[in-house]
Short mmCIF file of C-alpha atoms and ligand atoms in Angstrom, two decimals:
data_model
loop_
_atom_site.label_atom_id
_atom_site.label_comp_id
_atom_site.label_asym_id
_atom_site.label_seq_id
_atom_site.Cartn_x
_atom_site.Cartn_y
_atom_site.Cartn_z
CA MET A 1 26.53 -33.34 -5.11
CA SER A 2 22.92 -33.53 -6.23
CA LEU A 3 20.99 -36.66 -5.32
CA PRO A 4 18.08 -38.30 -7.10
CA GLY A 5 16.14 -38.33 -3.85
CA SER A 6 16.27 -40.18 -0.57
CA LEU A 7 14.09 -41.60 2.13
CA TYR A 8 14.19 -38.22 3.76
CA GLY A 9 12.83 -36.21 0.87
CA LEU A 10 12.44 -36.06 -2.84
CA SER A 11 14.57 -34.64 -5.58
CA ARG A 12 14.01 -35.42 -9.22
CA ARG A 13 17.55 -34.56 -10.19
CA SER A 14 19.59 -37.52 -11.23
CA LEU A 15 23.18 -38.40 -10.61
CA LEU A 16 25.09 -38.03 -13.82
CA GLY A 17 27.95 -40.24 -14.75
CA SER A 18 27.55 -42.80 -12.00
CA ALA A 19 28.16 -46.39 -12.88
CA LEU A 20 25.39 -48.72 -13.95
CA ALA A 21 25.07 -51.60 -11.52
CA LEU A 22 24.19 -54.61 -13.57
CA GLY A 23 23.00 -58.06 -12.67
CA ALA A 24 25.00 -61.20 -13.12
CA CYS A 25 25.01 -62.58 -16.62
CA GLN A 26 24.67 -66.32 -16.93
CA PRO A 27 27.09 -68.17 -19.18
CA ALA A 28 25.31 -69.56 -22.22
CA ALA A 29 24.88 -73.32 -22.10
CA GLN A 30 23.94 -75.42 -25.09
CA SER A 31 20.39 -76.73 -24.87
CA GLN A 32 19.40 -79.98 -26.52
CA THR A 33 15.71 -79.17 -26.28
CA PRO A 34 13.90 -79.53 -29.64
CA THR A 35 12.82 -76.21 -31.09
CA VAL A 36 9.90 -75.21 -33.31
CA SER A 37 8.99 -72.50 -35.76
CA LEU A 38 6.54 -69.92 -34.40
CA PRO A 39 5.35 -66.37 -35.08
CA PRO A 40 6.26 -63.85 -32.35
CA LEU A 41 4.28 -64.50 -29.18
CA LYS A 42 3.03 -60.92 -28.99
CA SER A 43 1.70 -61.14 -32.54
CA ILE A 44 -0.42 -64.14 -31.57
CA ALA A 45 -1.71 -63.17 -28.14
CA PRO A 46 -4.76 -60.90 -27.75
CA PHE A 47 -3.25 -59.48 -24.53
CA PRO A 48 0.13 -58.00 -23.53
CA VAL A 49 3.00 -60.48 -23.31
CA GLY A 50 5.57 -59.55 -20.68
CA THR A 51 9.08 -60.59 -19.81
CA ALA A 52 11.46 -59.93 -16.95
CA VAL A 53 14.63 -58.10 -17.96
CA GLN A 54 17.82 -56.83 -16.41
CA ALA A 55 19.51 -53.73 -17.83
CA VAL A 56 22.49 -55.86 -18.88
CA HIS A 57 20.23 -58.00 -21.10
CA LEU A 58 19.44 -54.97 -23.23
CA THR A 59 23.10 -54.56 -24.11
CA ASP A 60 23.14 -58.03 -25.73
CA PRO A 61 21.97 -57.30 -29.30
CA SER A 62 20.51 -60.73 -30.03
CA LEU A 63 18.66 -60.83 -26.72
CA ALA A 64 17.43 -57.26 -27.17
CA ARG A 65 16.10 -58.22 -30.62
CA LEU A 66 14.33 -61.26 -29.18
CA ILE A 67 12.75 -59.15 -26.42
CA VAL A 68 11.49 -56.51 -28.86
CA ALA A 69 10.17 -59.15 -31.24
CA GLN A 70 8.39 -61.30 -28.66
CA ALA A 71 7.33 -59.09 -25.76
CA SER A 72 5.04 -56.11 -25.45
CA GLN A 73 5.87 -55.29 -21.83
CA LEU A 74 8.97 -55.38 -19.58
CA THR A 75 9.23 -56.10 -15.87
CA PRO A 76 12.61 -55.18 -14.33
CA GLU A 77 13.78 -58.45 -12.77
CA TRP A 78 15.50 -56.82 -9.76
CA GLU A 79 16.58 -53.28 -10.53
CA MET A 80 13.33 -51.58 -9.49
CA LYS A 81 13.54 -53.19 -6.08
CA MET A 82 14.79 -51.62 -2.91
CA GLU A 83 18.00 -53.69 -3.11
CA TYR A 84 18.99 -51.64 -6.15
CA ILE A 85 17.30 -48.30 -5.57
CA VAL A 86 18.04 -47.52 -1.91
CA ARG A 87 21.67 -47.04 -0.99
CA ASP A 88 22.73 -47.75 2.56
CA ASP A 89 22.81 -44.02 3.32
CA GLY A 90 19.17 -43.67 2.27
CA THR A 91 19.81 -41.99 -1.09
CA PHE A 92 18.29 -43.41 -4.25
CA ARG A 93 19.79 -44.51 -7.55
CA PHE A 94 17.86 -45.11 -10.75
CA GLU A 95 20.43 -45.73 -13.49
CA ALA A 96 19.47 -49.33 -14.31
CA PRO A 97 15.67 -48.92 -14.07
CA ASP A 98 15.99 -45.73 -16.12
CA ALA A 99 17.90 -47.70 -18.78
CA ILE A 100 15.12 -50.30 -18.88
CA ALA A 101 12.45 -47.59 -19.03
CA ALA A 102 14.31 -45.82 -21.86
CA PHE A 103 14.60 -49.09 -23.80
CA ALA A 104 10.87 -49.69 -23.34
CA ARG A 105 10.05 -46.19 -24.61
CA ALA A 106 12.43 -46.44 -27.56
CA ASN A 107 10.88 -49.73 -28.64
CA GLY A 108 7.23 -49.03 -27.93
CA LEU A 109 7.05 -51.52 -25.06
CA GLY A 110 5.12 -51.22 -21.82
CA LEU A 111 6.90 -51.01 -18.47
CA PHE A 112 5.63 -52.87 -15.42
CA GLY A 113 7.07 -51.83 -12.06
CA HIS A 114 8.27 -54.56 -9.69
CA THR A 115 8.16 -54.22 -6.71
CA LEU A 116 7.49 -51.58 -4.07
CA VAL A 117 6.90 -53.42 -0.80
CA TRP A 118 8.39 -56.86 -0.30
CA TYR A 119 9.01 -58.51 3.06
CA ALA A 120 12.28 -59.87 1.64
CA GLN A 121 13.71 -56.45 0.88
CA THR A 122 14.44 -53.75 3.36
CA SER A 123 17.33 -51.35 3.62
CA PRO A 124 19.66 -50.36 6.45
CA ALA A 125 18.40 -46.82 5.89
CA PHE A 126 14.84 -47.89 6.75
CA GLU A 127 16.00 -50.13 9.58
CA ARG A 128 17.84 -47.20 11.17
CA LEU A 129 14.76 -45.00 11.28
CA ASP A 130 13.39 -44.62 14.78
CA GLU A 131 10.28 -46.43 15.94
CA GLY A 132 8.20 -43.31 15.49
CA ARG A 133 5.30 -44.24 13.25
CA VAL A 134 5.05 -40.84 11.65
CA SER A 135 8.65 -40.51 10.46
CA PHE A 136 8.72 -44.11 9.26
CA ALA A 137 5.42 -43.66 7.44
CA GLN A 138 6.82 -40.46 5.90
CA ALA A 139 9.93 -42.24 4.64
CA TYR A 140 7.78 -45.08 3.29
CA ARG A 141 5.64 -42.55 1.45
CA ASN A 142 8.70 -40.70 0.14
CA TYR A 143 10.10 -43.94 -1.24
CA ILE A 144 6.91 -44.96 -3.00
CA HIS A 145 6.40 -41.47 -4.37
CA ALA A 146 9.98 -41.25 -5.61
CA VAL A 147 9.91 -44.60 -7.39
CA VAL A 148 6.37 -44.58 -8.76
CA GLY A 149 6.52 -40.85 -9.51
CA ARG A 150 9.68 -41.26 -11.57
CA TYR A 151 7.89 -43.54 -14.05
CA ARG A 152 4.52 -41.81 -13.80
CA GLY A 153 2.75 -41.81 -17.13
CA GLN A 154 5.00 -44.58 -18.43
CA ALA A 155 4.52 -47.55 -16.09
CA VAL A 156 1.39 -49.47 -17.00
CA GLY A 157 1.24 -50.92 -13.52
CA TRP A 158 3.06 -51.84 -10.32
CA ASP A 159 3.42 -54.79 -8.03
CA VAL A 160 2.67 -52.69 -4.98
CA VAL A 161 2.85 -55.46 -2.38
CA ASN A 162 4.72 -58.65 -3.20
CA GLU A 163 4.44 -61.98 -1.35
CA ALA A 164 2.40 -60.78 1.61
CA VAL A 165 0.99 -64.21 2.48
CA ALA A 166 2.95 -66.56 4.77
CA GLU A 167 4.72 -69.47 3.12
CA ASP A 168 2.25 -72.06 4.47
CA GLY A 169 -0.77 -69.83 3.98
CA GLU A 170 -1.22 -69.24 7.74
CA GLY A 171 -1.84 -65.52 7.77
CA TRP A 172 0.51 -62.84 6.51
CA ARG A 173 4.24 -62.45 6.65
CA ASP A 174 5.99 -60.57 9.36
CA SER A 175 8.31 -57.87 8.03
CA LEU A 176 9.90 -54.57 8.88
CA TRP A 177 6.92 -52.97 7.14
CA SER A 178 4.31 -54.88 9.13
CA GLN A 179 6.13 -54.25 12.39
CA ARG A 180 6.47 -50.52 11.90
CA LEU A 181 3.23 -49.70 10.12
CA GLY A 182 0.85 -52.53 10.95
CA ALA A 183 0.24 -55.96 9.43
CA PHE A 184 -2.65 -54.79 7.27
CA GLU A 185 -2.16 -51.03 7.39
CA HIS A 186 1.21 -51.08 5.65
CA MET A 187 -0.42 -52.69 2.63
CA VAL A 188 -3.30 -50.20 2.49
CA LEU A 189 -0.82 -47.34 2.86
CA ALA A 190 1.34 -48.69 0.05
CA PHE A 191 -1.63 -48.85 -2.32
CA GLN A 192 -2.77 -45.36 -1.33
CA ASN A 193 0.71 -43.90 -1.76
CA ALA A 194 1.17 -45.58 -5.12
CA ARG A 195 -2.19 -44.31 -6.35
CA GLU A 196 -1.31 -40.75 -5.32
CA ALA A 197 2.05 -41.03 -7.08
CA ASP A 198 0.62 -42.26 -10.38
CA PRO A 199 -3.17 -42.33 -10.72
CA SER A 200 -3.00 -44.00 -14.14
CA ALA A 201 -0.90 -47.04 -13.17
CA ARG A 202 -2.74 -50.29 -12.40
CA LEU A 203 -1.87 -51.45 -8.89
CA PHE A 204 -1.34 -55.13 -8.04
CA LEU A 205 -1.06 -57.51 -5.12
CA ASN A 206 1.30 -60.27 -6.28
CA ASP A 207 2.16 -63.67 -4.80
CA TYR A 208 3.53 -67.12 -5.60
CA ASN A 209 2.75 -70.80 -4.93
CA LEU A 210 -0.95 -70.00 -5.16
CA GLU A 211 -1.41 -73.05 -7.39
CA TRP A 212 0.84 -75.24 -5.24
CA ILE A 213 -0.59 -74.52 -1.77
CA PRO A 214 -4.41 -74.19 -1.82
CA LYS A 215 -4.39 -72.73 1.69
CA LYS A 216 -2.05 -69.97 0.57
CA ARG A 217 -4.39 -69.24 -2.33
CA ALA A 218 -7.37 -69.02 0.05
CA THR A 219 -5.49 -66.62 2.34
CA PHE A 220 -4.46 -64.54 -0.67
CA LEU A 221 -8.06 -64.32 -1.89
CA ARG A 222 -9.26 -63.27 1.58
CA LEU A 223 -6.57 -60.61 1.69
CA VAL A 224 -7.78 -59.22 -1.64
CA GLU A 225 -11.33 -59.08 -0.27
CA ARG A 226 -10.12 -57.29 2.81
CA LEU A 227 -8.12 -54.75 0.84
CA LEU A 228 -11.14 -54.06 -1.34
CA ALA A 229 -13.39 -53.73 1.71
CA ALA A 230 -10.94 -51.26 3.27
CA GLY A 231 -11.07 -49.15 0.11
CA ALA A 232 -7.46 -49.79 -0.85
CA PRO A 233 -6.95 -48.79 -4.50
CA ILE A 234 -6.13 -52.23 -5.83
CA ASP A 235 -6.73 -52.83 -9.55
CA GLY A 236 -5.35 -56.29 -10.03
CA VAL A 237 -4.01 -59.55 -8.70
CA GLY A 238 -0.79 -61.18 -9.78
CA THR A 239 0.00 -64.86 -9.65
CA GLN A 240 3.71 -65.36 -10.24
CA THR A 241 3.30 -69.00 -11.36
CA HIS A 242 6.82 -70.27 -10.79
CA VAL A 243 5.93 -73.93 -11.06
CA ALA A 244 7.75 -77.21 -11.45
CA ALA A 245 6.92 -79.75 -14.14
CA ASP A 246 5.37 -82.03 -11.49
CA GLN A 247 2.72 -79.43 -10.67
CA ALA A 248 -0.62 -81.27 -10.46
CA PRO A 249 -2.66 -80.53 -13.59
CA GLY A 250 -5.65 -78.23 -13.07
CA GLU A 251 -4.31 -76.12 -10.20
CA ILE A 252 -2.89 -73.35 -12.38
CA ALA A 253 -6.21 -73.10 -14.19
CA ARG A 254 -8.16 -73.12 -10.91
CA THR A 255 -5.94 -70.39 -9.51
CA ILE A 256 -6.35 -68.10 -12.51
CA ALA A 257 -10.13 -68.64 -12.51
CA GLU A 258 -10.42 -67.96 -8.77
CA LEU A 259 -8.30 -64.82 -9.07
CA GLY A 260 -10.71 -63.65 -11.75
CA GLN A 261 -13.68 -63.79 -9.40
CA PHE A 262 -13.23 -60.22 -8.17
CA GLY A 263 -13.55 -58.70 -11.63
CA LEU A 264 -10.07 -57.19 -11.13
CA GLN A 265 -7.33 -57.49 -13.70
CA VAL A 266 -5.25 -60.66 -13.54
CA HIS A 267 -1.52 -60.78 -14.22
CA VAL A 268 0.30 -64.06 -14.72
CA SER A 269 3.36 -62.20 -13.60
CA GLU A 270 6.49 -64.41 -13.51
CA PHE A 271 5.72 -67.59 -15.41
CA ASP A 272 8.28 -70.37 -15.74
CA VAL A 273 8.18 -74.15 -15.42
CA SER A 274 11.23 -75.76 -13.85
CA LEU A 275 12.30 -79.24 -14.89
CA SER A 276 14.96 -79.49 -12.19
CA ARG A 277 12.55 -78.77 -9.36
CA ALA A 278 10.20 -81.56 -10.43
CA GLN A 279 11.47 -83.91 -7.79
CA GLY A 280 8.17 -85.67 -7.32
CA LEU A 281 8.44 -87.32 -10.70
CA ARG A 282 11.00 -89.85 -11.82
CA LEU A 283 10.65 -88.97 -15.44
CA ASN A 284 13.18 -88.68 -18.18
CA ARG A 285 13.88 -85.36 -19.78
CA ALA A 286 11.55 -85.86 -22.75
CA GLU A 287 8.67 -86.70 -20.41
CA LEU A 288 9.42 -83.68 -18.24
CA GLU A 289 9.41 -81.48 -21.33
CA ARG A 290 5.99 -82.85 -22.28
CA GLN A 291 4.71 -82.04 -18.79
CA GLN A 292 6.23 -78.59 -19.11
CA ALA A 293 4.47 -77.97 -22.41
CA ALA A 294 1.19 -79.19 -20.91
CA LEU A 295 1.52 -76.66 -18.07
CA TYR A 296 2.32 -73.86 -20.53
CA ALA A 297 -0.86 -74.81 -22.41
CA GLU A 298 -2.93 -74.99 -19.22
CA ALA A 299 -1.84 -71.54 -18.09
CA ALA A 300 -2.51 -70.00 -21.51
CA GLU A 301 -5.93 -71.63 -21.83
CA ALA A 302 -6.97 -70.50 -18.36
CA PHE A 303 -5.77 -66.97 -19.06
CA MET A 304 -7.77 -66.91 -22.30
CA ALA A 305 -10.85 -68.05 -20.36
CA LEU A 306 -10.82 -64.74 -18.45
CA PRO A 307 -12.94 -61.93 -19.88
CA PRO A 308 -10.67 -59.88 -22.18
CA ARG A 309 -10.82 -56.79 -19.96
CA GLN A 310 -9.41 -58.80 -17.06
CA ARG A 311 -6.37 -60.04 -19.00
CA PHE A 312 -3.78 -57.54 -17.82
CA ALA A 313 -0.74 -59.42 -19.15
CA PHE A 314 0.95 -62.80 -19.25
CA SER A 315 4.58 -62.30 -18.26
CA PHE A 316 7.38 -64.83 -18.49
CA TRP A 317 10.25 -64.57 -16.00
CA GLY A 318 12.66 -64.18 -18.89
CA LEU A 319 12.54 -65.44 -22.47
CA ARG A 320 15.69 -67.50 -23.00
CA ASP A 321 16.65 -70.35 -20.71
CA SER A 322 20.15 -68.94 -20.50
CA GLU A 323 18.96 -65.89 -18.50
CA SER A 324 16.67 -67.75 -16.08
CA TRP A 325 17.15 -67.29 -12.33
CA LEU A 326 16.56 -71.05 -12.05
CA LYS A 327 19.83 -71.69 -13.89
CA ARG A 328 21.63 -70.39 -10.83
CA GLU A 329 20.14 -73.30 -8.88
CA ASP A 330 20.78 -75.88 -11.56
CA GLY A 331 22.57 -75.08 -14.80
CA ARG A 332 20.63 -77.83 -16.61
CA ASP A 333 17.21 -76.32 -16.00
CA THR A 334 15.27 -75.09 -19.03
CA PRO A 335 12.13 -73.33 -17.69
CA LEU A 336 11.49 -70.64 -20.32
CA PRO A 337 9.78 -70.53 -23.74
CA PHE A 338 13.01 -70.02 -25.73
CA ASP A 339 16.22 -72.02 -25.66
CA ASP A 340 19.66 -70.57 -25.02
CA GLN A 341 19.89 -69.47 -28.65
CA GLY A 342 16.49 -67.75 -28.55
CA ARG A 343 14.67 -70.45 -30.55
CA PRO A 344 11.08 -71.20 -29.52
CA LYS A 345 10.60 -74.54 -27.77
CA ALA A 346 7.68 -76.96 -27.71
CA ALA A 347 6.44 -75.25 -24.53
CA ALA A 348 6.16 -71.95 -26.42
CA ALA A 349 4.23 -73.68 -29.21
CA ALA A 350 1.85 -75.28 -26.70
CA TRP A 351 1.25 -71.86 -25.13
CA ALA A 352 0.79 -70.18 -28.52
CA ALA A 353 -1.71 -72.82 -29.64
CA GLN A 354 -4.04 -71.77 -26.81
CA VAL A 355 -3.91 -68.03 -27.32
CA GLY A 356 -3.83 -67.77 -31.10
O1 9MR B 401 14.83 -63.42 -10.66
C1 9MR B 401 15.10 -62.48 -9.65
C2 9MR B 401 16.58 -62.54 -9.27
O2 9MR B 401 17.38 -62.16 -10.38
C3 9MR B 401 16.84 -61.62 -8.09
O3 9MR B 401 18.18 -61.79 -7.66
C4 9MR B 401 15.89 -61.94 -6.94
C5 9MR B 401 16.05 -60.97 -5.79
O4 9MR B 401 15.79 -59.66 -6.21
O5 9MR B 401 14.53 -61.87 -7.37
C6 9MR B 401 14.24 -62.76 -8.44
O6 9MR B 401 12.91 -62.56 -8.84
C7 9MR B 401 11.92 -62.94 -7.88
C8 9MR B 401 10.80 -61.93 -7.97
O7 9MR B 401 11.27 -60.63 -7.76
C9 9MR B 401 9.70 -62.24 -6.98
N1 9MR B 401 9.22 -63.60 -7.15
C10 9MR B 401 10.25 -64.65 -7.17
C11 9MR B 401 11.32 -64.31 -8.22
C12 9MR B 401 12.36 -65.43 -8.30
O8 9MR B 401 13.05 -65.54 -7.10
#
C-alpha cells in the first residue's frame, strides 16, 4: 500500500479511498441573543478575516455559505495538527486538511496552517524514536517538510510554534520537543524547517492569555526578540485572544500594540469572548453581552491601529456559536460573532464599526 509519507521519510502519494476522520459536530441550540443586520465582515475589513473550520463544517451547506460570505481565510481547527496527521505507526494522513484546502481553493479563500509544533501534541511514533538527536531531528524535519510542503504555494502562513510560553509566564514549556532537541533550539529548527519547506508562507509564533497574564506577555515578547536575534525566520506573532467577558478593558489593546513593536506581522489568531468563563463578574446575560461587544470593539480598534502592512489577519475561532469549542464546556456559552442560525450579533456589529 502506498503511504502519504511518514516520520521516516517522505512520499507525496496519497491514500485513496480512506475514510475522512471528522470532528465532533455540536448539536444546534437556540440562542436568544439579539441579532443585527450587517454587511459581510470581509467586505468591511481592510485586512483578511479568518475563521477556524473543521472539514465536517464544510459539508453543512448553510455553514459553508456563511464561511464563504464572511471569511477570507481558513484555519483548520484541529485537522492540521499532529493528532490528526500522524498515525500511531508514524505514517501520515491528510484527507481532512486536504478537504479544507480544496474548499479554500474552490472558493478563493486563504489557508492558514495550524499548527506544527505544540507542546500539547506529540505522537507515539515520535515518543518511540530513540534518544539520538540526529534521528529525532530528522523525523522532526520530515514531519514539518511533509506537512508544510503539501500546502506549499497555497498556505498563506503557519503557526510554526504554538503556546511555547509556560502557563504562568515563568519561562518556556517543557515538552517532548524541548527535551529531545533543546528548549530554544527546537523552536529555531522548526522555523528553519518550515521556511525551507515553503519559502513564501509567513511563519508565526502563536500564544494565548497574553492579555490576561502580563508576565506571560513579557516572556512571549522576549522569546520573539531571542528568535529574531538567533536569525530564526519568523515573520509574525499570533495572539490567540481567547478571552472571557470579564477581561479587564485595555489589555487586549495593549497586547496587540506591544506585539506590533517588532514590525512583524500580527495575527489575532483565535478570537472569541466567552460569557460562561466570566466568573469574576456577577452580571446578567445582557450585561455580559455588552461587555462582550466592548471587547470585540477593543480588539478591532487595536488591530486597526497597527500599520496596514502589519495586519496579517483577524481570525475568529469559528463563526457561529453552535460550532464553538467553548460550547463543549458550557452549552449556554455564546462567544462568536454569529448566533446558532448564522445571524450577526451585537458583538459582530461592534467589531465591524471599528474596522469599516
Ligand atoms: O478548538 C480546538 C478543538 O476543537 C480541538 O479539539 C483542540 C485540540 O486540538 O484544539 C482546539 O483549538 C485550540 C487551538 O488549537 C490552540 N489554542 C486553543 C484552542 C482552543 O482550545
